[in-house]
Amino acid sequence: MNNIIYIFICVCNAGTWVTASAHIITAVIGSGVLSLAWAIAQLGWVTLFTSTLLADAYRHPDLGTGHRNYTYMDAVRAHLGGVKVQLCGLAQYANLVGVTVGYTVTASMCMGSVRRKKCLHAEDNCHVSTTIYMIIFGCIQLILCQVPNYHKLSWISILAAVMSITYSFIGLGLSVAKVAAAQLNEGAEVTTTWPTVSEAQRLWKIFQAIGNIAFAYAYSTVLIEIQDTLKSSPAENKTMKRASFVGISTTTIFYLLCGCVGYAAFGEDAPGDLLSGFHQPLWLLNVANVSLAIHLIGAYQVFVQPIFSLVESSCRQRWPEVKFVTADHQITIPFLGGTGFHVNCFILVWRSAYVAVTTVLAMLLPFFNVFLALIGAASFWPLTVYFPIEMYIARAKLPKFSFSWMGLQALSLACLLVSLVAAAGSVEGLIQSL
């Protein structure tokens, strides 16, 4: 078994800062770029700082030659131990499952938007159901989920990252065009509608905006797993820090541009999804929605792979003698000179069942994204801030009440308050949606 694990590691740990950056951009931009037209991103530096701390937790105790921690839970177990391991797992995997269901809902809405906008232009009041698009999305994931690990998914993440940049540029371009048109029509001033809302409603919207900003930057749930795909030379933590800088810098640029220009275009009428605020040109909006759907296909894979890895490794350890769980079967493709691939029956059944369940949940709960905002708010502080800081304190052996210790605890407390107000805003939004 150890030899098999060693071979698996040698094959999988061949990633570079380029593939890691693609994974990060795929994971991060899709989490919230189009919802930031009403909230200017401010927490990027926090995520960048804590991600560097988390990258150093990949090996223990030595940063260069220590034992590898293949998952976030492994890192917490090595540095902190105790009940914190279970709390980390609960927060991480609840978030990952929620994201996969939420992405199914969002992707189906993007696919349906293409048909819906066509109906609007034809002045046809046709009803567009997202159910069929959820099934299509699920069928695509049934195929892609048979890809064994992150390393084999690098091309999907690169494609998804390109798609995310594509629809972000389209949203940005349409917002600039709207601002320019308003200036031509109204002079130098852009006029917007200022809806009448109570002070309480405005406060709840501010809380929801803070939650959007926090959740939009959260990729710590998959950082360690992405880092596990990197080559050991140069050191994984150095490569991951570079990838984090590239990924966060790229997404921050898009967040600031889409947030500022989107707000300039719509004012307080800014929609939750920037693209939904436009109706022309139809072909460009279709390109944007299709790009968004393709991106979410790749993003789904980035977030689902840690779930697959946890279940499959646990089952192999629990039932090492059961052939259904451990045995691979060679499948030869006819007329290709003996070329084939390996199939594990348990992996085939389990992954297919997971995709089917998440697809059914998405169909039963088409408003699931409201729940997803709450899940994201609840998991932001522990996964993005608390555990990276606590692991760094344990590794560096910082004395209590030292200057560095108090500074890190102050940052953790501030981010806890962010999570709490974001969760409060999400609960209020859930109540309003229901």
mmCIF file with all atom_site columns, N, CA, C and O in Angstrom, residues 77-114:
data_model
loop_
_atom_site.group_PDB
_atom_site.id
_atom_site.type_symbol
_atom_site.label_atom_id
_atom_site.label_alt_id
_atom_site.label_comp_id
_atom_site.label_asym_id
_atom_site.label_entity_id
_atom_site.label_seq_id
_atom_site.pdbx_PDB_ins_code
_atom_site.Cartn_x
_atom_site.Cartn_y
_atom_site.Cartn_z
_atom_site.occupancy
_atom_site.B_iso_or_equiv
_atom_site.pdbx_formal_charge
_atom_site.auth_seq_id
_atom_site.auth_comp_id
_atom_site.auth_asym_id
_atom_site.auth_atom_id
_atom_site.pdbx_PDB_model_num
ATOM 1   N N  . ARG A 1 77  ? -4.508  18.607 11.859  1.00 0.00 ? 77  ARG A N  1
ATOM 2   C CA . ARG A 1 77  ? -4.176  17.496 12.748  1.00 0.00 ? 77  ARG A CA 1
ATOM 3   C C  . ARG A 1 77  ? -2.706  17.547 13.163  1.00 0.00 ? 77  ARG A C  1
ATOM 4   O O  . ARG A 1 77  ? -2.358  17.313 14.328  1.00 0.00 ? 77  ARG A O  1
ATOM 5   N N  . ALA A 1 78  ? -1.818  17.867 12.214  1.00 0.00 ? 78  ALA A N  1
ATOM 6   C CA . ALA A 1 78  ? -0.384  17.891 12.502  1.00 0.00 ? 78  ALA A CA 1
ATOM 7   C C  . ALA A 1 78  ? 0.002   19.063 13.400  1.00 0.00 ? 78  ALA A C  1
ATOM 8   O O  . ALA A 1 78  ? 0.896   18.934 14.249  1.00 0.00 ? 78  ALA A O  1
ATOM 9   N N  . HIS A 1 79  ? -0.647  20.202 13.226  1.00 0.00 ? 79  HIS A N  1
ATOM 10  C CA . HIS A 1 79  ? -0.239  21.402 13.952  1.00 0.00 ? 79  HIS A CA 1
ATOM 11  C C  . HIS A 1 79  ? -1.029  21.642 15.228  1.00 0.00 ? 79  HIS A C  1
ATOM 12  O O  . HIS A 1 79  ? -0.478  22.161 16.217  1.00 0.00 ? 79  HIS A O  1
ATOM 13  N N  . LEU A 1 80  ? -2.328  21.300 15.220  1.00 0.00 ? 80  LEU A N  1
ATOM 14  C CA . LEU A 1 80  ? -3.189  21.643 16.352  1.00 0.00 ? 80  LEU A CA 1
ATOM 15  C C  . LEU A 1 80  ? -3.773  20.432 17.059  1.00 0.00 ? 80  LEU A C  1
ATOM 16  O O  . LEU A 1 80  ? -3.785  20.362 18.282  1.00 0.00 ? 80  LEU A O  1
ATOM 17  N N  . GLY A 1 81  ? -4.291  19.466 16.266  1.00 0.00 ? 81  GLY A N  1
ATOM 18  C CA . GLY A 1 81  ? -4.856  18.255 16.835  1.00 0.00 ? 81  GLY A CA 1
ATOM 19  C C  . GLY A 1 81  ? -6.164  18.492 17.577  1.00 0.00 ? 81  GLY A C  1
ATOM 20  O O  . GLY A 1 81  ? -6.750  19.572 17.535  1.00 0.00 ? 81  GLY A O  1
ATOM 21  N N  . GLY A 1 82  ? -6.619  17.436 18.262  1.00 0.00 ? 82  GLY A N  1
ATOM 22  C CA . GLY A 1 82  ? -7.811  17.533 19.083  1.00 0.00 ? 82  GLY A CA 1
ATOM 23  C C  . GLY A 1 82  ? -9.086  17.731 18.291  1.00 0.00 ? 82  GLY A C  1
ATOM 24  O O  . GLY A 1 82  ? -9.197  17.365 17.115  1.00 0.00 ? 82  GLY A O  1
ATOM 25  N N  . VAL A 1 83  ? -10.053 18.349 18.950  1.00 0.00 ? 83  VAL A N  1
ATOM 26  C CA . VAL A 1 83  ? -11.374 18.540 18.356  1.00 0.00 ? 83  VAL A CA 1
ATOM 27  C C  . VAL A 1 83  ? -11.336 19.524 17.189  1.00 0.00 ? 83  VAL A C  1
ATOM 28  O O  . VAL A 1 83  ? -12.258 19.549 16.357  1.00 0.00 ? 83  VAL A O  1
ATOM 29  N N  . LYS A 1 84  ? -10.279 20.315 17.081  1.00 0.00 ? 84  LYS A N  1
ATOM 30  C CA . LYS A 1 84  ? -10.170 21.273 15.985  1.00 0.00 ? 84  LYS A CA 1
ATOM 31  C C  . LYS A 1 84  ? -10.120 20.582 14.627  1.00 0.00 ? 84  LYS A C  1
ATOM 32  O O  . LYS A 1 84  ? -10.520 21.171 13.618  1.00 0.00 ? 84  LYS A O  1
ATOM 33  N N  . VAL A 1 85  ? -9.634  19.354 14.597  1.00 0.00 ? 85  VAL A N  1
ATOM 34  C CA . VAL A 1 85  ? -9.594  18.613 13.340  1.00 0.00 ? 85  VAL A CA 1
ATOM 35  C C  . VAL A 1 85  ? -11.008 18.355 12.840  1.00 0.00 ? 85  VAL A C  1
ATOM 36  O O  . VAL A 1 85  ? -11.325 18.560 11.656  1.00 0.00 ? 85  VAL A O  1
ATOM 37  N N  . GLN A 1 86  ? -11.900 17.907 13.735  1.00 0.00 ? 86  GLN A N  1
ATOM 38  C CA . GLN A 1 86  ? -13.282 17.645 13.350  1.00 0.00 ? 86  GLN A CA 1
ATOM 39  C C  . GLN A 1 86  ? -14.018 18.930 12.973  1.00 0.00 ? 86  GLN A C  1
ATOM 40  O O  . GLN A 1 86  ? -14.803 18.956 12.021  1.00 0.00 ? 86  GLN A O  1
ATOM 41  N N  . LEU A 1 87  ? -13.745 20.010 13.708  1.00 0.00 ? 87  LEU A N  1
ATOM 42  C CA . LEU A 1 87  ? -14.379 21.286 13.381  1.00 0.00 ? 87  LEU A CA 1
ATOM 43  C C  . LEU A 1 87  ? -13.928 21.783 12.013  1.00 0.00 ? 87  LEU A C  1
ATOM 44  O O  . LEU A 1 87  ? -14.729 22.318 11.239  1.00 0.00 ? 87  LEU A O  1
ATOM 45  N N  . CYS A 1 88  ? -12.653 21.611 11.709  1.00 0.00 ? 88  CYS A N  1
ATOM 46  C CA . CYS A 1 88  ? -12.130 21.987 10.396  1.00 0.00 ? 88  CYS A CA 1
ATOM 47  C C  . CYS A 1 88  ? -12.808 21.176 9.298   1.00 0.00 ? 88  CYS A C  1
ATOM 48  O O  . CYS A 1 88  ? -13.240 21.730 8.282   1.00 0.00 ? 88  CYS A O  1
ATOM 49  N N  . GLY A 1 89  ? -12.915 19.863 9.504   1.00 0.00 ? 89  GLY A N  1
ATOM 50  C CA . GLY A 1 89  ? -13.548 19.003 8.502   1.00 0.00 ? 89  GLY A CA 1
ATOM 51  C C  . GLY A 1 89  ? -15.006 19.361 8.284   1.00 0.00 ? 89  GLY A C  1
ATOM 52  O O  . GLY A 1 89  ? -15.483 19.399 7.141   1.00 0.00 ? 89  GLY A O  1
ATOM 53  N N  . LEU A 1 90  ? -15.724 19.659 9.375   1.00 0.00 ? 90  LEU A N  1
ATOM 54  C CA . LEU A 1 90  ? -17.130 20.029 9.257   1.00 0.00 ? 90  LEU A CA 1
ATOM 55  C C  . LEU A 1 90  ? -17.292 21.301 8.435   1.00 0.00 ? 90  LEU A C  1
ATOM 56  O O  . LEU A 1 90  ? -18.127 21.367 7.513   1.00 0.00 ? 90  LEU A O  1
ATOM 57  N N  . ALA A 1 91  ? -16.478 22.327 8.756   1.00 0.00 ? 91  ALA A N  1
ATOM 58  C CA . ALA A 1 91  ? -16.577 23.593 8.020   1.00 0.00 ? 91  ALA A CA 1
ATOM 59  C C  . ALA A 1 91  ? -16.159 23.434 6.571   1.00 0.00 ? 91  ALA A C  1
ATOM 60  O O  . ALA A 1 91  ? -16.822 23.948 5.652   1.00 0.00 ? 91  ALA A O  1
ATOM 61  N N  . GLN A 1 92  ? -15.065 22.705 6.339   1.00 0.00 ? 92  GLN A N  1
ATOM 62  C CA . GLN A 1 92  ? -14.546 22.575 4.975   1.00 0.00 ? 92  GLN A CA 1
ATOM 63  C C  . GLN A 1 92  ? -15.488 21.807 4.069   1.00 0.00 ? 92  GLN A C  1
ATOM 64  O O  . GLN A 1 92  ? -15.842 22.272 2.978   1.00 0.00 ? 92  GLN A O  1
ATOM 65  N N  . TYR A 1 93  ? -15.916 20.622 4.512   1.00 0.00 ? 93  TYR A N  1
ATOM 66  C CA . TYR A 1 93  ? -16.687 19.768 3.605   1.00 0.00 ? 93  TYR A CA 1
ATOM 67  C C  . TYR A 1 93  ? -18.146 20.202 3.486   1.00 0.00 ? 93  TYR A C  1
ATOM 68  O O  . TYR A 1 93  ? -18.769 19.977 2.445   1.00 0.00 ? 93  TYR A O  1
ATOM 69  N N  . ALA A 1 94  ? -18.679 20.870 4.502   1.00 0.00 ? 94  ALA A N  1
ATOM 70  C CA . ALA A 1 94  ? -20.007 21.475 4.350   1.00 0.00 ? 94  ALA A CA 1
ATOM 71  C C  . ALA A 1 94  ? -19.954 22.560 3.291   1.00 0.00 ? 94  ALA A C  1
ATOM 72  O O  . ALA A 1 94  ? -20.858 22.698 2.449   1.00 0.00 ? 94  ALA A O  1
ATOM 73  N N  . ASN A 1 95  ? -18.874 23.338 3.321   1.00 0.00 ? 95  ASN A N  1
ATOM 74  C CA . ASN A 1 95  ? -18.695 24.389 2.320   1.00 0.00 ? 95  ASN A CA 1
ATOM 75  C C  . ASN A 1 95  ? -18.537 23.798 0.927   1.00 0.00 ? 95  ASN A C  1
ATOM 76  O O  . ASN A 1 95  ? -19.143 24.289 -0.041  1.00 0.00 ? 95  ASN A O  1
ATOM 77  N N  . LEU A 1 96  ? -17.741 22.740 0.788   1.00 0.00 ? 96  LEU A N  1
ATOM 78  C CA . LEU A 1 96  ? -17.496 22.142 -0.521  1.00 0.00 ? 96  LEU A CA 1
ATOM 79  C C  . LEU A 1 96  ? -18.764 21.528 -1.109  1.00 0.00 ? 96  LEU A C  1
ATOM 80  O O  . LEU A 1 96  ? -19.053 21.701 -2.307  1.00 0.00 ? 96  LEU A O  1
ATOM 81  N N  . VAL A 1 97  ? -19.518 20.812 -0.285  1.00 0.00 ? 97  VAL A N  1
ATOM 82  C CA . VAL A 1 97  ? -20.775 20.226 -0.768  1.00 0.00 ? 97  VAL A CA 1
ATOM 83  C C  . VAL A 1 97  ? -21.744 21.334 -1.174  1.00 0.00 ? 97  VAL A C  1
ATOM 84  O O  . VAL A 1 97  ? -22.389 21.262 -2.232  1.00 0.00 ? 97  VAL A O  1
ATOM 85  N N  . GLY A 1 98  ? -21.823 22.372 -0.347  1.00 0.00 ? 98  GLY A N  1
ATOM 86  C CA . GLY A 1 98  ? -22.709 23.486 -0.673  1.00 0.00 ? 98  GLY A CA 1
ATOM 87  C C  . GLY A 1 98  ? -22.330 24.165 -1.969  1.00 0.00 ? 98  GLY A C  1
ATOM 88  O O  . GLY A 1 98  ? -23.197 24.513 -2.788  1.00 0.00 ? 98  GLY A O  1
ATOM 89  N N  . VAL A 1 99  ? -21.037 24.339 -2.204  1.00 0.00 ? 99  VAL A N  1
ATOM 90  C CA . VAL A 1 99  ? -20.575 24.982 -3.440  1.00 0.00 ? 99  VAL A CA 1
ATOM 91  C C  . VAL A 1 99  ? -20.945 24.146 -4.665  1.00 0.00 ? 99  VAL A C  1
ATOM 92  O O  . VAL A 1 99  ? -21.388 24.689 -5.683  1.00 0.00 ? 99  VAL A O  1
ATOM 93  N N  . THR A 1 100 ? -20.790 22.828 -4.583  1.00 0.00 ? 100 THR A N  1
ATOM 94  C CA . THR A 1 100 ? -21.111 21.993 -5.748  1.00 0.00 ? 100 THR A CA 1
ATOM 95  C C  . THR A 1 100 ? -22.594 22.046 -6.091  1.00 0.00 ? 100 THR A C  1
ATOM 96  O O  . THR A 1 100 ? -22.963 22.085 -7.269  1.00 0.00 ? 100 THR A O  1
ATOM 97  N N  . VAL A 1 101 ? -23.455 22.069 -5.061  1.00 0.00 ? 101 VAL A N  1
ATOM 98  C CA . VAL A 1 101 ? -24.890 22.209 -5.321  1.00 0.00 ? 101 VAL A CA 1
ATOM 99  C C  . VAL A 1 101 ? -25.183 23.603 -5.875  1.00 0.00 ? 101 VAL A C  1
ATOM 100 O O  . VAL A 1 101 ? -25.924 23.761 -6.854  1.00 0.00 ? 101 VAL A O  1
ATOM 101 N N  . GLY A 1 102 ? -24.583 24.622 -5.261  1.00 0.00 ? 102 GLY A N  1
ATOM 102 C CA . GLY A 1 102 ? -24.809 25.994 -5.708  1.00 0.00 ? 102 GLY A CA 1
ATOM 103 C C  . GLY A 1 102 ? -24.343 26.230 -7.128  1.00 0.00 ? 102 GLY A C  1
ATOM 104 O O  . GLY A 1 102 ? -25.008 26.939 -7.899  1.00 0.00 ? 102 GLY A O  1
ATOM 105 N N  . TYR A 1 103 ? -23.217 25.634 -7.507  1.00 0.00 ? 103 TYR A N  1
ATOM 106 C CA . TYR A 1 103 ? -22.717 25.802 -8.870  1.00 0.00 ? 103 TYR A CA 1
ATOM 107 C C  . TYR A 1 103 ? -23.627 25.115 -9.884  1.00 0.00 ? 103 TYR A C  1
ATOM 108 O O  . TYR A 1 103 ? -23.750 25.572 -11.023 1.00 0.00 ? 103 TYR A O  1
ATOM 109 N N  . THR A 1 104 ? -24.260 24.034 -9.477  1.00 0.00 ? 104 THR A N  1
ATOM 110 C CA . THR A 1 104 ? -25.219 23.379 -10.364 1.00 0.00 ? 104 THR A CA 1
ATOM 111 C C  . THR A 1 104 ? -26.398 24.307 -10.644 1.00 0.00 ? 104 THR A C  1
ATOM 112 O O  . THR A 1 104 ? -26.847 24.435 -11.788 1.00 0.00 ? 104 THR A O  1
ATOM 113 N N  . VAL A 1 105 ? -26.891 24.970 -9.589  1.00 0.00 ? 105 VAL A N  1
ATOM 114 C CA . VAL A 1 105 ? -27.996 25.919 -9.753  1.00 0.00 ? 105 VAL A CA 1
ATOM 115 C C  . VAL A 1 105 ? -27.567 27.087 -10.637 1.00 0.00 ? 105 VAL A C  1
ATOM 116 O O  . VAL A 1 105 ? -28.267 27.470 -11.586 1.00 0.00 ? 105 VAL A O  1
ATOM 117 N N  . THR A 1 106 ? -26.401 27.662 -10.344 1.00 0.00 ? 106 THR A N  1
ATOM 118 C CA . THR A 1 106 ? -25.942 28.845 -11.075 1.00 0.00 ? 106 THR A CA 1
ATOM 119 C C  . THR A 1 106 ? -25.680 28.527 -12.543 1.00 0.00 ? 106 THR A C  1
ATOM 120 O O  . THR A 1 106 ? -26.038 29.304 -13.438 1.00 0.00 ? 106 THR A O  1
ATOM 121 N N  . ALA A 1 107 ? -25.045 27.384 -12.809 1.00 0.00 ? 107 ALA A N  1
ATOM 122 C CA . ALA A 1 107 ? -24.750 27.010 -14.198 1.00 0.00 ? 107 ALA A CA 1
ATOM 123 C C  . ALA A 1 107 ? -26.031 26.818 -14.996 1.00 0.00 ? 107 ALA A C  1
ATOM 124 O O  . ALA A 1 107 ? -26.116 27.227 -16.169 1.00 0.00 ? 107 ALA A O  1
ATOM 125 N N  . SER A 1 108 ? -27.041 26.214 -14.378 1.00 0.00 ? 108 SER A N  1
ATOM 126 C CA . SER A 1 108 ? -28.310 26.011 -15.082 1.00 0.00 ? 108 SER A CA 1
ATOM 127 C C  . SER A 1 108 ? -28.987 27.344 -15.375 1.00 0.00 ? 108 SER A C  1
ATOM 128 O O  . SER A 1 108 ? -29.619 27.520 -16.426 1.00 0.00 ? 108 SER A O  1
ATOM 129 N N  . MET A 1 109 ? -28.854 28.298 -14.455 1.00 0.00 ? 109 MET A N  1
ATOM 130 C CA . MET A 1 109 ? -29.420 29.622 -14.685 1.00 0.00 ? 109 MET A CA 1
ATOM 131 C C  . MET A 1 109 ? -28.712 30.324 -15.837 1.00 0.00 ? 109 MET A C  1
ATOM 132 O O  . MET A 1 109 ? -29.350 31.025 -16.638 1.00 0.00 ? 109 MET A O  1
ATOM 133 N N  . CYS A 1 110 ? -27.396 30.147 -15.941 1.00 0.00 ? 110 CYS A N  1
ATOM 134 C CA . CYS A 1 110 ? -26.646 30.741 -17.057 1.00 0.00 ? 110 CYS A CA 1
ATOM 135 C C  . CYS A 1 110 ? -27.084 30.137 -18.385 1.00 0.00 ? 110 CYS A C  1
ATOM 136 O O  . CYS A 1 110 ? -27.267 30.857 -19.379 1.00 0.00 ? 110 CYS A O  1
ATOM 137 N N  . MET A 1 111 ? -27.226 28.805 -18.416 1.00 0.00 ? 111 MET A N  1
ATOM 138 C CA . MET A 1 111 ? -27.669 28.150 -19.648 1.00 0.00 ? 111 MET A CA 1
ATOM 139 C C  . MET A 1 111 ? -29.077 28.608 -20.021 1.00 0.00 ? 111 MET A C  1
ATOM 140 O O  . MET A 1 111 ? -29.375 28.898 -21.184 1.00 0.00 ? 111 MET A O  1
ATOM 141 N N  . GLY A 1 112 ? -29.960 28.670 -19.014 1.00 0.00 ? 112 GLY A N  1
ATOM 142 C CA . GLY A 1 112 ? -31.327 29.102 -19.279 1.00 0.00 ? 112 GLY A CA 1
ATOM 143 C C  . GLY A 1 112 ? -31.413 30.557 -19.679 1.00 0.00 ? 112 GLY A C  1
ATOM 144 O O  . GLY A 1 112 ? -32.339 30.962 -20.414 1.00 0.00 ? 112 GLY A O  1
ATOM 145 N N  . SER A 1 113 ? -30.450 31.367 -19.251 1.00 0.00 ? 113 SER A N  1
ATOM 146 C CA . SER A 1 113 ? -30.460 32.785 -19.587 1.00 0.00 ? 113 SER A CA 1
ATOM 147 C C  . SER A 1 113 ? -30.311 33.006 -21.081 1.00 0.00 ? 113 SER A C  1
ATOM 148 O O  . SER A 1 113 ? -30.857 33.979 -21.628 1.00 0.00 ? 113 SER A O  1
ATOM 149 N N  . VAL A 1 114 ? -29.580 32.140 -21.744 1.00 0.00 ? 114 VAL A N  1
ATOM 150 C CA . VAL A 1 114 ? -29.417 32.259 -23.196 1.00 0.00 ? 114 VAL A CA 1
ATOM 151 C C  . VAL A 1 114 ? -30.774 32.147 -23.877 1.00 0.00 ? 114 VAL A C  1
ATOM 152 O O  . VAL A 1 114 ? -31.135 32.962 -24.742 1.00 0.00 ? 114 VAL A O  1
#
